[in-house]
Structures are given as C-alpha cells and as structure tokens.
PDB file of C-alpha atoms in Angstrom:
ATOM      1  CA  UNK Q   1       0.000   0.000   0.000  1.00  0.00           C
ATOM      2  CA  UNK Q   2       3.316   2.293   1.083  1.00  0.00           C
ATOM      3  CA  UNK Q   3       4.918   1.558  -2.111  1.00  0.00           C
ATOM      4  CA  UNK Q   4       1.751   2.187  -4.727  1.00  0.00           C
ATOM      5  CA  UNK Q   5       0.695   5.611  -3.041  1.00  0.00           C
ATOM      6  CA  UNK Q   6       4.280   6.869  -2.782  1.00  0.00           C
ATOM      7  CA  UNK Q   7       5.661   5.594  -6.349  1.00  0.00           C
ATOM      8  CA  UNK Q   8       2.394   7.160  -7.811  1.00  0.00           C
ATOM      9  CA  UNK Q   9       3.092  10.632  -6.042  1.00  0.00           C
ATOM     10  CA  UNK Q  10       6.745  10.283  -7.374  1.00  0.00           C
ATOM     11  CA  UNK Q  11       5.806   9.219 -10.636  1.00  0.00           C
ATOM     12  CA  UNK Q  12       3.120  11.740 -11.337  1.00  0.00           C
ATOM     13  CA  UNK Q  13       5.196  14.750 -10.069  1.00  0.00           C
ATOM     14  CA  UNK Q  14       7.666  13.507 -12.875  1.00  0.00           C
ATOM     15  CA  UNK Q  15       5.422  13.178 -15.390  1.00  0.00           C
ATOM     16  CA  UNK Q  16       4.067  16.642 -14.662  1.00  0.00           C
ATOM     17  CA  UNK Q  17       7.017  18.399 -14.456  1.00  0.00           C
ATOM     18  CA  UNK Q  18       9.634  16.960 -16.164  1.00  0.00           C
ATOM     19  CA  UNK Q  19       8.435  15.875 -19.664  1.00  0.00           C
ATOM     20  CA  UNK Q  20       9.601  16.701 -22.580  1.00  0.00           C
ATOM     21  CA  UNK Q  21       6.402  19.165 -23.635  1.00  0.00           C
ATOM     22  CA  UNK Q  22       6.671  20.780 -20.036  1.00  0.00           C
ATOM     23  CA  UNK Q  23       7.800  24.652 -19.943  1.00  0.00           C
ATOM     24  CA  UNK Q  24       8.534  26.138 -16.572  1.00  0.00           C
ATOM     25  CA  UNK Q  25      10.907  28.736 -16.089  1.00  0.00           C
ATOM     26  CA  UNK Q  26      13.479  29.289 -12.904  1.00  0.00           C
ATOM     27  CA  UNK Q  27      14.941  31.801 -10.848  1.00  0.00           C
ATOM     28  CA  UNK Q  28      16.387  33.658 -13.535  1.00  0.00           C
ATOM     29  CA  UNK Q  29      12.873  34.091 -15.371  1.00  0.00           C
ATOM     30  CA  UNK Q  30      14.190  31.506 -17.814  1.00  0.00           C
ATOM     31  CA  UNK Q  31      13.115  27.935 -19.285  1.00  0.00           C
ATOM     32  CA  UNK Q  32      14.316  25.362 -17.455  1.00  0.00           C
ATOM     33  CA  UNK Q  33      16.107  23.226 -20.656  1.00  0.00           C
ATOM     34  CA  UNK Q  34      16.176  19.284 -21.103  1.00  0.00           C
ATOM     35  CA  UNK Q  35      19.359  18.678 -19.725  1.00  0.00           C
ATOM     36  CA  UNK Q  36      18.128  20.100 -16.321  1.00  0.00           C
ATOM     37  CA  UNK Q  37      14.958  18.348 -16.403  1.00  0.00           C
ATOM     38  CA  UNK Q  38      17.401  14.936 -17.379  1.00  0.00           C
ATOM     39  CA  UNK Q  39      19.654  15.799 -14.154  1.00  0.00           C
ATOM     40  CA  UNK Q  40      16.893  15.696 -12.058  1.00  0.00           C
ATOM     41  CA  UNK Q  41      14.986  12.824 -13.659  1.00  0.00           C
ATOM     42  CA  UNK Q  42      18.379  10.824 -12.822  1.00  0.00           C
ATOM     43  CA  UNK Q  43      18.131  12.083  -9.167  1.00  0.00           C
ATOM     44  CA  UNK Q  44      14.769  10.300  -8.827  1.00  0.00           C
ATOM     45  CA  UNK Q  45      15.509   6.714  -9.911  1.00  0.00           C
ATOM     46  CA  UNK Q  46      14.998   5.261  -6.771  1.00  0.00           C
ATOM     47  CA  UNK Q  47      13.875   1.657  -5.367  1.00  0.00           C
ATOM     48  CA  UNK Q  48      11.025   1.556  -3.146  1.00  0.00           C
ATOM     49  CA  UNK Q  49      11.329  -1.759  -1.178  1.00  0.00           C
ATOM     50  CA  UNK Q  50       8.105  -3.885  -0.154  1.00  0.00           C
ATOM     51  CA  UNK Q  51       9.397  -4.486   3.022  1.00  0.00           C
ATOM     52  CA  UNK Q  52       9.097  -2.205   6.464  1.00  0.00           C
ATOM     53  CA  UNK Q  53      12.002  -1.692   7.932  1.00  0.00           C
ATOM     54  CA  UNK Q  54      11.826  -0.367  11.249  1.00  0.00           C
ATOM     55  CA  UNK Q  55      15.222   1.080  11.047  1.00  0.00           C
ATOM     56  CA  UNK Q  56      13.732   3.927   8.413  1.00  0.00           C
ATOM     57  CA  UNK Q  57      11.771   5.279  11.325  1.00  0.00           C
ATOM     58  CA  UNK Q  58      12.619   8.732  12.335  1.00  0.00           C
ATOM     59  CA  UNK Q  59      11.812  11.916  13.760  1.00  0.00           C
ATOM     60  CA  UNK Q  60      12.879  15.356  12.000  1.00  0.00           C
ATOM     61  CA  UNK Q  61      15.117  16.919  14.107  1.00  0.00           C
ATOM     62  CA  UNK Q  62      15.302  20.265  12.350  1.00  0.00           C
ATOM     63  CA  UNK Q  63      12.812  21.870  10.228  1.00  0.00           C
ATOM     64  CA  UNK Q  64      12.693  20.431   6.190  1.00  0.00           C
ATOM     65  CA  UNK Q  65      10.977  21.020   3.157  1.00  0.00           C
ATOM     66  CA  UNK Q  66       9.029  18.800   1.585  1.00  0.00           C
ATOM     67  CA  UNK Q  67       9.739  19.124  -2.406  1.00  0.00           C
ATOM     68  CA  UNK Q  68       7.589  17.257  -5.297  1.00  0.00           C
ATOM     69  CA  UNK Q  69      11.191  16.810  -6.842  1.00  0.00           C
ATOM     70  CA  UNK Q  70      14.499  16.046  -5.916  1.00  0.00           C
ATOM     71  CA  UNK Q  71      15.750  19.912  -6.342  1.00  0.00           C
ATOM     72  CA  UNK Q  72      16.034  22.890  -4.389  1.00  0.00           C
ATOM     73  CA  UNK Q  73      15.870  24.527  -7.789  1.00  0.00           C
ATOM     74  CA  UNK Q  74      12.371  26.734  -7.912  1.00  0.00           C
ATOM     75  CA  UNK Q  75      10.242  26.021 -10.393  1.00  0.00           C
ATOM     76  CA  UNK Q  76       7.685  28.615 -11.603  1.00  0.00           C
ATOM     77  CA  UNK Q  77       4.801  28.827 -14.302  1.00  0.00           C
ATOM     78  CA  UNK Q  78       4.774  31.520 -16.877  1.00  0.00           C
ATOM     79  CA  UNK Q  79       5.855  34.698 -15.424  1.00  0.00           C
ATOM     80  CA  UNK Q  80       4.098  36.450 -17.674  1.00  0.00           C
ATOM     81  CA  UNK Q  81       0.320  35.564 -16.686  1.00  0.00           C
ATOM     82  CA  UNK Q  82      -0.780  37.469 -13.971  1.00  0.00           C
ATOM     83  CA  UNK Q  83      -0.402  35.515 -10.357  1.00  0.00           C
ATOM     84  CA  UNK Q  84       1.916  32.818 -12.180  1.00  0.00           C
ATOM     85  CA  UNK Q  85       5.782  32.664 -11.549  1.00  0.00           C
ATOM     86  CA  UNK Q  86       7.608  33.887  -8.812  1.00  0.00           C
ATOM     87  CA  UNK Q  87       7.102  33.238  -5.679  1.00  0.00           C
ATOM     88  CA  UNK Q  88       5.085  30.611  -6.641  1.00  0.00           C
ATOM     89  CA  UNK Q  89       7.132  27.445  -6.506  1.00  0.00           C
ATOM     90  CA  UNK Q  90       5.569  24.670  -7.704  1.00  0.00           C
ATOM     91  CA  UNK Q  91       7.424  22.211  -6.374  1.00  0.00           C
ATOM     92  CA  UNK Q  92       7.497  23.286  -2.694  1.00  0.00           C
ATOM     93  CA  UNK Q  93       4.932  20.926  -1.187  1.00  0.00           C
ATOM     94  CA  UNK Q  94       4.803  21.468   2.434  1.00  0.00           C
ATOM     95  CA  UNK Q  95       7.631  21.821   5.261  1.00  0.00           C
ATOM     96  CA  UNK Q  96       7.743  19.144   8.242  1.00  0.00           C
ATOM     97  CA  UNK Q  97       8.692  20.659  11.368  1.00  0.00           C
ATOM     98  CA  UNK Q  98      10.676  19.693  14.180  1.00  0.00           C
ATOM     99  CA  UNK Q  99       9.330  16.196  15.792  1.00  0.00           C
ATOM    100  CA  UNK Q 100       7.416  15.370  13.222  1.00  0.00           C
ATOM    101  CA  UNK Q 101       7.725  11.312  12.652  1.00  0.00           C
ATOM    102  CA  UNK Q 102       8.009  10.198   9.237  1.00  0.00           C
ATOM    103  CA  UNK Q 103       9.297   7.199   7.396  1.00  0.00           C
ATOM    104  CA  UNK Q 104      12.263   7.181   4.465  1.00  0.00           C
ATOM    105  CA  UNK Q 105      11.230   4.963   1.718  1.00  0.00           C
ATOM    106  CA  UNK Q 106      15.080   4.918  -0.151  1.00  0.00           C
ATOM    107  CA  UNK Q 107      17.801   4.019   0.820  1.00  0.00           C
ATOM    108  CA  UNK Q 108      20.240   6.483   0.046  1.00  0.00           C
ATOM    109  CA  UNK Q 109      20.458   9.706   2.365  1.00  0.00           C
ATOM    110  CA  UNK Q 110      20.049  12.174  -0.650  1.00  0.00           C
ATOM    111  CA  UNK Q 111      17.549  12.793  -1.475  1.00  0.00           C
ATOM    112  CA  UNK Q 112      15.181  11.322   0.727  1.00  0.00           C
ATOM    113  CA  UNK Q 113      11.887   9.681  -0.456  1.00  0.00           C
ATOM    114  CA  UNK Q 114       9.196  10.051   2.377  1.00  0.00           C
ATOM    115  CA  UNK Q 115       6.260   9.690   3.473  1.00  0.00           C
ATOM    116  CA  UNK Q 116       4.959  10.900   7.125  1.00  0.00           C
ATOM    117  CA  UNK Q 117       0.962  11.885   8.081  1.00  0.00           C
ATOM    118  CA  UNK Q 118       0.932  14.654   5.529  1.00  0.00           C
ATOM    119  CA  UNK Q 119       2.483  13.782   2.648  1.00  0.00           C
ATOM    120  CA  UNK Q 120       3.207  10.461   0.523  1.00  0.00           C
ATOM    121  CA  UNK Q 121       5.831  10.047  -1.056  1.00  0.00           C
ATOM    122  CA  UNK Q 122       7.874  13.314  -1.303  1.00  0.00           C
ATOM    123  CA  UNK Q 123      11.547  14.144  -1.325  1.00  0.00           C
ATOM    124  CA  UNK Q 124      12.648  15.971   1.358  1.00  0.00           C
ATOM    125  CA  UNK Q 125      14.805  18.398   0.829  1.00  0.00           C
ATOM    126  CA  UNK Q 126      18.671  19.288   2.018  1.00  0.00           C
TER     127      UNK Q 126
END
C-alpha cells in the first residue's frame, strides 16, 4: 500500500514536471532546458522496497521542506500571466517541522523519499 501511493506521487510529479512538452521557467525568469529536467529525472531513480524496515523510522530533528522533486531549484509557471511565476514554486509541497515522525522509503540519504501523516511520497529536501 506504502509503495503504490508513494511511487504514484513520485511518478506523477515527474510526469508533470519533467516531460519533454513541459515549460517552466526558474529563478532567472528563464526555461528550465532538457538537460536540467534529465539531471533531475536521474536524481529520482529510486527503489522503493516492499518491506518495512523499522530502522527507516525517524523523527525530523530540524525543520525540512518537503519538495515534489528532488531539487532545491524553484520552479515557476509563466511569469508572464498574472499571479503565475515567482514566488510561486511549484514544487514546494509542504515543510515538516521539528518532531514530526516520518518514514524514508530509499535508501540512500540524498535525497530522501518520504512519506509521514501529511504527505506520501515526497523528497525531502537538504
């Protein structure tokens, strides 16, 4: 159940973001171009094991952000429709504070793949 809800959250944030047809622009109010979509598609080839592990338990001991991607790259719509771009970053889901438990579905340390009680399946960031 862990592993469908949290590769579909991965997946779809990919798909949205990341294609090939996809235009969103960055900090410097400019396209983001393939081979930066490409570096971050390779950052997000990650395993999800079937298995709990207790041992992936943990508690956030400082505060984190909680990212739809692998990136602490911004990523805007249009800046030139009204309410679209900056500061609007699209890929800054949430933040998990302090104490809050959550549980690391990769194994690598970065990024992180995890899921706690408000989110599933998001990387958290750096």
């Amino acid at each position: 159940m862990l592993k469908k809800n949290a590769a579909q959250a991965r997946d779809a944030s990919i798909k949205q973001f990341l294609s090939d047809g996809s235009a969103y622009w960055g900090e410097n109010f400019r396209l983001y171009t393939s081979r930066w979509k490409e570096e971050v598609r390779g950052n997000t080839d990650t395993q999800i094991d079937n298995i709990y592990h207790a041992s992936r338990r943990g508690i956030m001991v400082r505060e984190s952000l909680v990212r739809a991607l692998p990136t602490d790259d911004p990523l805007f719509n249009d800046p030139r429709q009204a309410g679209e771009g900056y500061p609007f970053d699209n890929l800054q889901m949430s933040s998990l504070r302090p104490g809050t438990p959550v549980y690391t579905l990769t194994k690598e340390q970065r990024p992180t793949l995890a899921i706690c009680r408000f989110t599933s399946g998001n990387w958290l960031g750096s």
